[in-house]
XYZ file of C-alpha atoms in Angstrom:
597
model
C 58.845 -123.105 -197.471
C 57.764 -124.075 -193.940
C 60.570 -125.129 -191.590
C 59.287 -128.684 -191.252
C 58.819 -128.985 -195.032
C 62.369 -127.823 -195.577
C 64.129 -129.959 -192.998
C 61.905 -132.983 -192.369
C 63.329 -134.891 -195.379
C 66.718 -134.622 -193.737
C 65.569 -136.649 -190.738
C 63.074 -138.976 -192.446
C 64.169 -142.558 -191.996
C 65.656 -141.700 -188.571
C 62.461 -142.180 -186.604
C 63.893 -145.111 -184.647
C 67.065 -143.314 -183.655
C 67.449 -141.872 -180.188
C 69.019 -138.744 -181.690
C 66.273 -137.861 -184.191
C 65.114 -134.767 -182.352
C 68.702 -133.741 -181.686
C 69.577 -133.925 -185.372
C 66.482 -131.902 -186.248
C 67.401 -129.257 -183.690
C 70.937 -129.272 -184.992
C 69.713 -128.716 -188.544
C 67.687 -125.737 -187.390
C 70.602 -124.180 -185.543
C 73.067 -124.756 -188.421
C 72.063 -121.762 -190.518
C 74.741 -122.327 -193.119
C 73.604 -125.846 -193.894
C 72.113 -125.097 -197.328
C 75.276 -123.615 -198.757
C 77.462 -126.238 -197.123
C 75.628 -129.101 -198.809
C 77.055 -128.133 -202.195
C 80.606 -128.374 -200.921
C 80.404 -131.733 -199.173
C 81.375 -134.901 -201.025
C 79.169 -137.952 -200.760
C 80.325 -141.109 -199.005
C 79.361 -144.240 -200.852
C 79.870 -146.344 -197.732
C 77.204 -144.591 -195.658
C 73.483 -144.885 -196.181
C 73.120 -142.172 -193.530
C 75.227 -139.776 -195.606
C 72.898 -140.246 -198.552
C 69.846 -139.693 -196.388
C 71.041 -136.621 -194.538
C 73.023 -135.185 -197.426
C 76.110 -134.210 -195.433
C 77.603 -134.533 -191.958
C 77.244 -130.958 -190.766
C 73.872 -131.431 -188.987
C 75.301 -134.525 -187.310
C 78.305 -132.555 -186.140
C 75.928 -129.976 -184.643
C 74.044 -132.800 -182.942
C 77.201 -134.084 -181.299
C 77.996 -130.545 -180.153
C 74.782 -130.720 -178.122
C 76.355 -133.718 -176.363
C 79.569 -131.722 -175.855
C 81.282 -134.177 -178.219
C 82.492 -131.897 -181.008
C 85.923 -133.535 -181.004
C 84.754 -136.267 -183.411
C 85.709 -135.706 -187.068
C 83.303 -136.427 -189.932
C 84.570 -139.942 -190.534
C 84.169 -140.879 -186.885
C 80.712 -139.319 -186.716
C 79.544 -141.383 -189.689
C 81.075 -144.490 -188.148
C 79.145 -143.844 -184.933
C 75.942 -143.297 -186.893
C 76.445 -146.594 -188.732
C 77.012 -148.364 -185.415
C 73.936 -146.669 -183.971
C 71.765 -148.230 -186.655
C 73.421 -151.641 -186.849
C 74.261 -152.229 -183.177
C 72.662 -149.781 -180.722
C 69.144 -149.600 -182.129
C 68.626 -153.400 -182.187
C 69.721 -153.530 -178.537
C 67.467 -150.574 -177.678
C 64.557 -152.342 -179.353
C 65.255 -155.662 -177.661
C 65.569 -154.093 -174.208
C 62.416 -152.023 -174.640
C 60.485 -155.130 -175.590
C 61.996 -157.050 -172.695
C 61.666 -154.595 -169.785
C 60.203 -151.278 -170.978
C 56.837 -152.252 -172.427
C 55.050 -151.575 -169.123
C 55.088 -148.175 -167.417
C 55.917 -147.382 -163.825
C 58.961 -149.510 -163.047
C 56.965 -152.071 -161.079
C 58.577 -155.003 -162.854
C 62.198 -155.928 -163.634
C 63.924 -153.512 -161.229
C 67.390 -152.233 -162.013
C 70.300 -154.110 -160.513
C 72.229 -150.867 -160.172
C 71.332 -150.707 -156.479
C 72.197 -147.738 -154.278
C 73.297 -148.534 -150.722
C 72.944 -145.626 -148.302
C 75.025 -147.336 -145.611
C 78.343 -145.594 -144.934
C 80.057 -148.832 -143.963
C 80.871 -151.683 -146.306
C 79.612 -154.512 -144.101
C 75.969 -155.448 -143.691
C 74.999 -156.376 -140.149
C 73.012 -159.555 -139.579
C 70.420 -159.167 -136.871
C 66.836 -159.668 -135.865
C 64.872 -156.427 -135.905
C 63.905 -155.299 -132.421
C 60.666 -153.377 -132.169
C 60.477 -150.072 -130.341
C 59.019 -149.850 -126.838
C 56.259 -147.272 -127.034
C 55.252 -145.166 -124.059
C 52.077 -146.410 -122.404
C 49.111 -144.126 -121.903
C 46.402 -144.467 -119.299
C 43.350 -142.503 -118.336
C 42.646 -141.322 -121.895
C 38.988 -140.359 -122.206
C 36.991 -139.892 -125.367
C 36.613 -136.140 -126.016
C 33.169 -134.676 -126.351
C 34.213 -132.659 -129.379
C 34.546 -134.475 -132.688
C 37.150 -131.901 -133.702
C 39.313 -132.955 -130.763
C 38.987 -136.604 -131.749
C 40.181 -135.751 -135.239
C 43.470 -134.382 -133.922
C 44.270 -137.007 -131.306
C 47.562 -138.863 -131.634
C 47.860 -142.484 -132.721
C 48.621 -143.594 -129.162
C 45.580 -141.684 -127.849
C 43.233 -143.098 -130.490
C 44.703 -146.535 -129.934
C 43.954 -146.281 -126.235
C 40.313 -145.374 -127.005
C 40.020 -148.493 -129.174
C 41.892 -150.737 -126.737
C 39.651 -149.632 -123.865
C 36.595 -149.983 -126.134
C 35.514 -146.364 -125.795
C 35.447 -146.334 -129.605
C 35.233 -149.159 -132.096
C 37.359 -149.227 -135.214
C 34.152 -149.146 -137.256
C 33.050 -145.950 -135.505
C 36.462 -144.327 -136.003
C 36.528 -145.388 -139.653
C 33.102 -143.881 -140.261
C 34.216 -140.704 -138.496
C 37.314 -140.185 -140.668
C 35.542 -141.116 -143.905
C 33.015 -138.416 -143.057
C 35.800 -135.858 -142.519
C 37.527 -136.851 -145.739
C 34.337 -136.249 -147.713
C 33.569 -133.057 -145.829
C 36.872 -131.277 -146.448
C 37.937 -132.764 -149.752
C 35.671 -130.218 -151.457
C 38.056 -127.482 -150.348
C 41.395 -129.310 -150.376
C 41.188 -131.713 -153.361
C 43.334 -134.217 -151.482
C 41.526 -137.534 -152.126
C 41.644 -139.611 -155.298
C 39.685 -142.690 -154.174
C 37.722 -143.575 -151.042
C 38.381 -147.215 -150.115
C 35.162 -147.375 -148.148
C 34.231 -151.031 -148.671
C 37.747 -152.210 -147.818
C 37.905 -149.876 -144.804
C 34.742 -151.218 -143.209
C 35.884 -154.784 -143.859
C 39.225 -154.139 -142.156
C 37.564 -152.238 -139.297
C 35.142 -155.116 -138.734
C 38.077 -157.533 -138.553
C 39.903 -155.264 -136.081
C 36.847 -155.100 -133.808
C 36.371 -158.867 -134.053
C 39.970 -159.557 -133.037
C 39.724 -157.198 -130.076
C 36.517 -158.910 -128.931
C 38.469 -162.178 -129.011
C 41.181 -160.664 -126.826
C 43.691 -160.147 -129.640
C 45.289 -156.685 -129.706
C 47.794 -156.045 -132.513
C 49.345 -152.895 -131.084
C 48.910 -149.123 -131.348
C 47.756 -149.245 -135.006
C 44.984 -151.732 -134.273
C 41.863 -150.308 -135.945
C 43.444 -146.923 -136.775
C 42.374 -145.379 -140.130
C 44.986 -143.996 -142.528
C 45.617 -142.999 -146.149
C 48.115 -143.977 -148.841
C 49.641 -141.794 -151.522
C 48.148 -142.942 -154.801
C 51.380 -144.304 -156.243
C 51.048 -147.242 -153.812
C 49.156 -150.227 -155.204
C 46.187 -151.845 -153.461
C 44.304 -154.631 -155.286
C 40.818 -153.881 -156.656
C 41.287 -150.121 -156.319
C 42.631 -147.634 -158.815
C 46.269 -146.659 -158.525
C 46.283 -143.585 -160.768
C 49.747 -142.153 -160.105
C 47.873 -138.816 -160.256
C 48.037 -138.870 -164.047
C 45.478 -138.600 -166.823
C 47.364 -141.353 -168.647
C 46.755 -143.825 -165.809
C 43.613 -142.552 -164.093
C 41.715 -145.828 -164.708
C 44.625 -148.125 -163.853
C 44.023 -150.988 -161.408
C 47.110 -152.949 -160.333
C 46.683 -156.429 -158.913
C 49.567 -155.882 -156.487
C 49.653 -155.607 -152.709
C 52.332 -153.033 -151.989
C 54.786 -154.050 -149.278
C 53.983 -151.021 -147.125
C 50.255 -151.722 -147.393
C 50.804 -155.330 -146.300
C 52.864 -154.181 -143.315
C 50.183 -151.764 -142.160
C 47.421 -154.298 -142.734
C 49.258 -156.828 -140.578
C 49.527 -154.179 -137.843
C 45.741 -153.779 -137.889
C 45.549 -150.374 -139.588
C 42.497 -149.522 -141.713
C 42.915 -147.989 -145.178
C 40.235 -145.336 -145.782
C 41.523 -143.524 -148.881
C 44.048 -143.287 -151.695
C 45.359 -139.736 -151.407
C 46.571 -137.353 -154.079
C 49.934 -137.774 -155.694
C 50.968 -135.023 -158.045
C 50.953 -136.388 -161.584
C 53.648 -139.068 -161.824
C 54.922 -137.821 -158.453
C 55.809 -134.297 -159.597
C 54.460 -131.414 -157.478
C 50.807 -130.977 -156.407
C 49.015 -130.839 -159.791
C 47.056 -133.994 -160.639
C 44.371 -135.015 -163.113
C 41.576 -133.931 -160.765
C 42.899 -130.493 -159.839
C 45.480 -129.170 -157.420
C 45.704 -129.930 -153.708
C 45.495 -127.018 -151.255
C 47.137 -126.204 -147.948
C 44.716 -126.427 -144.968
C 46.530 -123.603 -143.176
C 46.017 -121.278 -146.135
C 43.644 -122.712 -148.741
C 44.404 -119.844 -151.087
C 47.759 -121.532 -151.756
C 48.660 -125.045 -152.850
C 50.295 -127.754 -150.789
C 53.396 -128.160 -153.019
C 55.258 -131.441 -153.510
C 53.847 -134.680 -154.885
C 52.856 -136.087 -151.459
C 50.262 -133.346 -151.463
C 47.326 -135.535 -150.430
C 49.018 -137.200 -147.437
C 50.274 -133.844 -146.122
C 47.000 -131.935 -146.546
C 44.809 -134.758 -145.231
C 46.918 -135.264 -142.110
C 47.116 -131.522 -141.497
C 43.330 -131.142 -141.742
C 42.555 -134.035 -139.385
C 41.066 -136.068 -142.248
C 43.276 -139.044 -141.311
C 45.433 -139.703 -138.227
C 48.405 -140.479 -140.483
C 49.306 -141.139 -144.109
C 52.134 -142.641 -146.130
C 53.871 -140.489 -148.722
C 57.075 -140.712 -150.696
C 60.099 -138.621 -151.588
C 62.519 -138.694 -154.471
C 63.470 -135.029 -154.264
C 61.459 -133.016 -151.745
C 58.045 -134.674 -151.894
C 57.952 -135.369 -148.153
C 59.806 -132.308 -146.909
C 58.061 -129.637 -148.997
C 54.377 -130.551 -148.416
C 55.061 -131.336 -144.743
C 56.598 -127.895 -144.288
C 53.842 -126.136 -146.230
C 50.997 -127.922 -144.431
C 52.590 -127.804 -140.964
C 52.747 -131.499 -140.134
C 55.472 -133.708 -138.703
C 56.895 -136.031 -141.354
C 59.852 -138.370 -141.656
C 61.987 -139.034 -144.724
C 63.781 -142.156 -143.485
C 67.153 -143.569 -144.437
C 67.099 -144.908 -147.989
C 66.251 -148.610 -147.961
C 64.457 -148.607 -144.604
C 61.005 -149.174 -146.129
C 60.363 -151.589 -149.000
C 58.925 -150.234 -152.245
C 57.323 -153.260 -153.885
C 54.087 -152.136 -155.533
C 55.106 -148.466 -155.604
C 55.542 -146.448 -158.797
C 59.242 -145.870 -159.334
C 60.904 -142.611 -160.306
C 64.466 -143.406 -159.344
C 65.390 -146.679 -157.735
C 68.342 -145.085 -155.957
C 66.367 -142.116 -154.604
C 62.762 -143.187 -153.904
C 61.763 -143.464 -150.225
C 58.476 -143.956 -148.382
C 57.751 -142.131 -145.142
C 54.950 -141.176 -142.731
C 53.033 -137.900 -142.343
C 51.795 -137.639 -138.753
C 50.647 -135.405 -135.923
C 53.941 -135.808 -134.035
C 57.395 -137.347 -133.994
C 56.070 -140.030 -131.618
C 53.512 -141.024 -134.238
C 56.237 -141.063 -136.911
C 58.276 -143.461 -134.774
C 55.289 -145.779 -134.372
C 54.606 -145.849 -138.121
C 58.278 -146.310 -139.018
C 58.457 -149.246 -136.638
C 55.485 -150.872 -138.359
C 56.673 -150.457 -141.962
C 60.461 -150.906 -141.722
C 62.236 -154.141 -142.580
C 63.569 -156.141 -145.502
C 61.184 -156.340 -148.444
C 62.235 -159.500 -150.315
C 61.140 -158.060 -153.663
C 62.901 -154.701 -153.280
C 66.620 -155.147 -153.855
C 67.396 -151.830 -152.159
C 65.525 -152.485 -148.921
C 67.408 -153.642 -145.854
C 66.848 -154.745 -142.298
C 68.431 -151.659 -140.784
C 69.336 -151.859 -137.109
C 67.754 -148.812 -135.497
C 67.989 -148.168 -131.779
C 64.779 -147.449 -129.922
C 64.148 -143.676 -130.253
C 62.168 -143.775 -127.012
C 65.320 -144.901 -125.172
C 67.879 -142.443 -126.588
C 69.712 -140.380 -123.959
C 69.761 -137.016 -125.732
C 72.092 -135.486 -123.100
C 74.889 -137.580 -124.601
C 74.360 -136.105 -128.074
C 76.231 -133.297 -129.788
C 73.930 -131.573 -132.266
C 74.960 -128.923 -134.762
C 72.820 -126.056 -135.961
C 73.169 -124.352 -139.329
C 72.743 -120.638 -139.945
C 69.152 -121.143 -141.119
C 68.069 -123.305 -138.167
C 65.045 -122.216 -136.139
C 66.683 -120.997 -132.945
C 63.724 -121.877 -130.741
C 64.521 -125.537 -131.422
C 68.176 -124.948 -130.581
C 67.310 -123.268 -127.274
C 64.733 -125.893 -126.273
C 67.103 -128.796 -126.933
C 69.926 -127.019 -125.127
C 67.642 -126.553 -122.123
C 67.043 -130.302 -122.110
C 70.771 -131.036 -121.889
C 71.737 -131.505 -125.551
C 75.194 -130.158 -126.469
C 74.311 -127.646 -129.207
C 77.117 -126.211 -131.366
C 77.302 -124.079 -134.535
C 77.878 -126.316 -137.537
C 78.489 -126.241 -141.259
C 78.368 -129.177 -143.653
C 81.401 -128.909 -145.938
C 81.823 -130.479 -149.378
C 83.512 -129.468 -152.622
C 81.092 -130.976 -155.143
C 79.421 -127.969 -156.746
C 76.960 -129.778 -159.023
C 74.725 -131.345 -156.366
C 71.478 -130.192 -157.958
C 72.614 -131.257 -161.415
C 73.619 -134.708 -160.166
C 70.181 -135.215 -158.679
C 68.452 -134.030 -161.862
C 70.565 -136.335 -164.042
C 69.900 -139.288 -161.756
C 66.187 -138.717 -161.294
C 65.363 -137.759 -164.888
C 67.261 -140.567 -166.615
C 65.894 -143.151 -164.172
C 62.381 -141.756 -164.589
C 62.625 -141.884 -168.379
C 63.734 -145.516 -168.224
C 60.532 -146.310 -166.303
C 58.318 -144.226 -168.608
C 60.010 -144.745 -171.948
C 56.860 -146.095 -173.616
C 54.800 -143.234 -172.176
C 57.030 -140.674 -173.882
C 57.464 -142.605 -177.141
C 53.719 -143.071 -177.552
C 53.087 -139.332 -177.125
C 51.116 -139.725 -173.883
C 53.234 -136.972 -172.371
C 51.250 -134.555 -174.564
C 48.280 -134.871 -172.174
C 50.360 -134.466 -169.022
C 48.841 -132.043 -166.507
C 51.755 -129.548 -166.486
C 53.811 -129.475 -169.675
C 56.669 -127.531 -168.126
C 57.258 -130.344 -165.635
C 57.970 -133.985 -166.571
C 57.486 -133.648 -170.351
C 60.162 -130.952 -170.602
C 62.562 -132.651 -168.206
C 62.252 -136.094 -169.777
C 62.770 -134.790 -173.300
C 66.040 -133.324 -172.089
C 66.890 -136.618 -170.423
C 66.619 -138.380 -173.765
C 69.908 -136.821 -174.883
C 71.976 -137.435 -171.742
C 74.814 -139.757 -172.809
C 75.304 -142.880 -170.720
C 78.874 -141.922 -169.942
C 77.715 -138.647 -168.410
C 75.072 -140.420 -166.373
C 77.780 -142.688 -164.968
C 80.048 -139.713 -164.368
C 77.230 -138.122 -162.350
C 77.072 -141.263 -160.204
C 80.820 -141.082 -159.663
C 80.421 -137.464 -158.548
C 77.641 -138.633 -156.260
C 80.074 -141.069 -154.662
C 82.529 -138.253 -154.048
C 79.763 -136.180 -152.463
C 78.841 -139.066 -150.151
C 82.455 -139.448 -149.019
C 82.838 -135.716 -148.356
C 79.565 -135.432 -146.420
C 80.468 -138.485 -144.346
C 83.817 -136.916 -143.398
C 82.167 -133.569 -142.628
C 79.379 -135.059 -140.491
C 81.182 -134.657 -137.165
C 78.027 -134.330 -135.024
C 75.293 -136.777 -134.045
C 72.682 -134.718 -135.919
C 72.162 -131.191 -137.168
C 69.286 -128.737 -137.443
C 68.557 -126.609 -140.481
C 65.954 -125.502 -143.004
C 64.059 -128.509 -144.360
C 63.227 -127.004 -147.762
C 66.518 -125.462 -148.863
C 66.743 -126.952 -152.372
C 70.492 -127.613 -152.305
C 70.072 -129.428 -148.985
C 67.077 -131.388 -150.259
C 69.129 -132.583 -153.228
C 72.134 -133.383 -151.052
C 70.117 -135.241 -148.436
C 68.442 -137.437 -151.031
C 71.661 -138.172 -152.914
C 73.537 -139.078 -149.743
C 70.661 -140.898 -148.024
C 70.252 -138.670 -144.953
C 67.096 -139.157 -142.878
C 65.319 -135.956 -141.858
C 62.266 -135.215 -139.754
C 60.274 -132.072 -140.513
C 59.038 -130.399 -137.327
C 56.482 -127.547 -137.050
C 57.956 -124.679 -135.023
C 55.403 -121.873 -135.312
C 53.387 -119.638 -137.594
C 53.512 -116.213 -139.188
C 50.965 -114.026 -140.918
C 50.230 -114.663 -144.572
C 51.387 -112.078 -147.129
C 48.697 -109.576 -148.175
C 46.052 -110.571 -145.606
C 42.390 -109.483 -146.053
C 41.170 -106.141 -144.607
C 41.676 -105.605 -140.860
C 43.853 -108.735 -140.810
C 41.023 -110.849 -139.390
C 41.978 -114.048 -141.185
C 43.125 -117.091 -139.253
C 45.074 -118.341 -142.246
C 48.766 -118.699 -141.474
C 52.106 -119.557 -143.025
C 53.678 -122.427 -141.139
C 57.287 -122.312 -139.911
C 59.207 -125.571 -139.732
C 62.716 -126.891 -139.362
C 64.483 -130.113 -140.243
C 66.425 -132.393 -137.899
C 68.965 -134.377 -139.958
C 70.885 -137.474 -138.890
C 73.436 -139.743 -140.574
C 72.082 -142.764 -142.475
C 70.729 -145.485 -140.184
C 70.460 -142.997 -137.321
C 66.799 -142.150 -137.825
C 66.215 -142.873 -134.130
C 68.418 -139.894 -133.210
C 66.397 -137.469 -135.333
C 63.174 -138.918 -133.924
C 64.401 -138.674 -130.326
C 65.408 -135.028 -130.735
C 62.086 -134.153 -132.382
C 60.164 -135.897 -129.599
C 62.180 -133.996 -126.996
C 61.353 -130.683 -128.656
C 57.651 -131.512 -129.037
C 57.413 -132.668 -125.415
C 57.612 -129.036 -124.262
C 56.035 -127.214 -127.230
C 52.601 -127.413 -128.822
C 53.087 -126.144 -132.398
C 52.372 -129.647 -133.716
C 49.028 -129.705 -131.892
C 47.566 -126.654 -133.606
C 44.526 -127.092 -135.850
C 44.206 -125.352 -139.230
C 41.332 -122.883 -139.744
C 39.447 -124.680 -142.511
C 36.108 -124.125 -140.728
C 36.712 -120.596 -139.465
C 38.799 -118.319 -141.669
C 37.650 -115.014 -140.200
C 34.762 -112.588 -140.875
C 36.491 -110.577 -143.607
C 38.324 -113.432 -145.305
C 37.273 -113.713 -148.981
C 38.200 -117.402 -149.225
C 35.046 -119.482 -148.589
C 35.213 -122.038 -145.827
C 34.571 -125.697 -146.581
C 31.094 -127.241 -146.248
C 29.862 -128.084 -142.755
C 28.485 -131.475 -143.707
C 29.242 -134.288 -146.103
């Protein structure tokens, strides 16, 4: 007899129970079940007993929850309550708030606050004072234009050496030219871009200048909704989805005069770099992939396809692709940037942040998109000092064992007090806490997706489908216990954070988990390059592996991390290097991208 033919009758009638699959697994693992059935007395008070035949498979199921201390009577009582009480509530709640995927509606009121103090300050947000540039001339080389900073491009527009329409056309051309090699674009927003560029040029002609983002093209990770355009979340299940929502971050950038030219790749449902159209590549080494779900924003910024882009991080999706693609990127303090109109993984972990050429550009973008989003319960008007006015000589900055020492030496030479540092905490389940939090929250937002079997067509079965099936059997009490452990971790990190900032590896997984759980801002800074492993013959390739570091600050001290990164980049040029996507070397077997659109 086939396994399913033998055991399926045992679980028939349990299709609405959240523990169906667990019971079935338990039956399989209980090898003595057949002989035990004969020795177990029936219970006339339990319909479940009659259906299953005995309580042994149920006992095995509870062992999977680490709850083997329940006796048979208690197990059957719980099962009866599951049917009569829990399942009706499950059904009612699913109908009420879980019939639409993505978590865009009915946000959880279990709101995480990354502030270390208990009081919320009341203030009016003060905008940063950007450095002024003068004498900027339009380069003769289009390649040089592609890698100019936001302030430099803004000066070209302000002085009317370039129109926004011309710059928009230029970057749309680059996006189409290099997307063949990088697979970084989901949708070109060409009609919208030219409309916004036309408006920017019109305002400037009328003497209205909106600031450094006036007329500057950019891209959005494709989990961010823009009306009339697809918001695919990178997934086959949603690749034709159009959301009639203006995301908060899009509205902020639109009001600053920026021009949206493309929706950029998000890994499927914001997990890694695999999406329904392929897999996004690293411009510095197109033989490898960009890693992390903000793959499109990182690759496009790195390749000079956009001056900047907005990505997101729940657990490494800013830090990993920024490090791989060699761009400067900021994961801000949790709650700094509103998330209305953005697909939700975990409402206590999700953050939006910029991918840019430099820390200066990151500061400009952060200034434009920060502030209280009235429809995002977690967003706050966080009082940040002006990073352009920070006196770094008054800072004490720690460096971990895995910090890039060039950064340490440069900052020390500029008067920063640099000291060896170690972040101490006793919580040893940091990675598990993050997985519990992210997976359970994600499943709550994609409950219908899993129940309807749409996870069967997911792009990488070993990713979300596997994780979310595990999440289905995490008891609520253990989810809450994980949040209590998270609170302990936050307290311990706060007590251990005895410096103004610290420098360390940006992609150490334990640190990525810790930083996201605690709410630490971090800026990823390019610090150099090294040769790729197994280069082609005669080592003629220009492909490189990027080297980066992270500058971490306490929550609500993003300006300190930005100021330190700007100080480092003021005397180094790693962030100005251009990837070799046009010229890989004469003996490099990887074909270069097309030379025209």
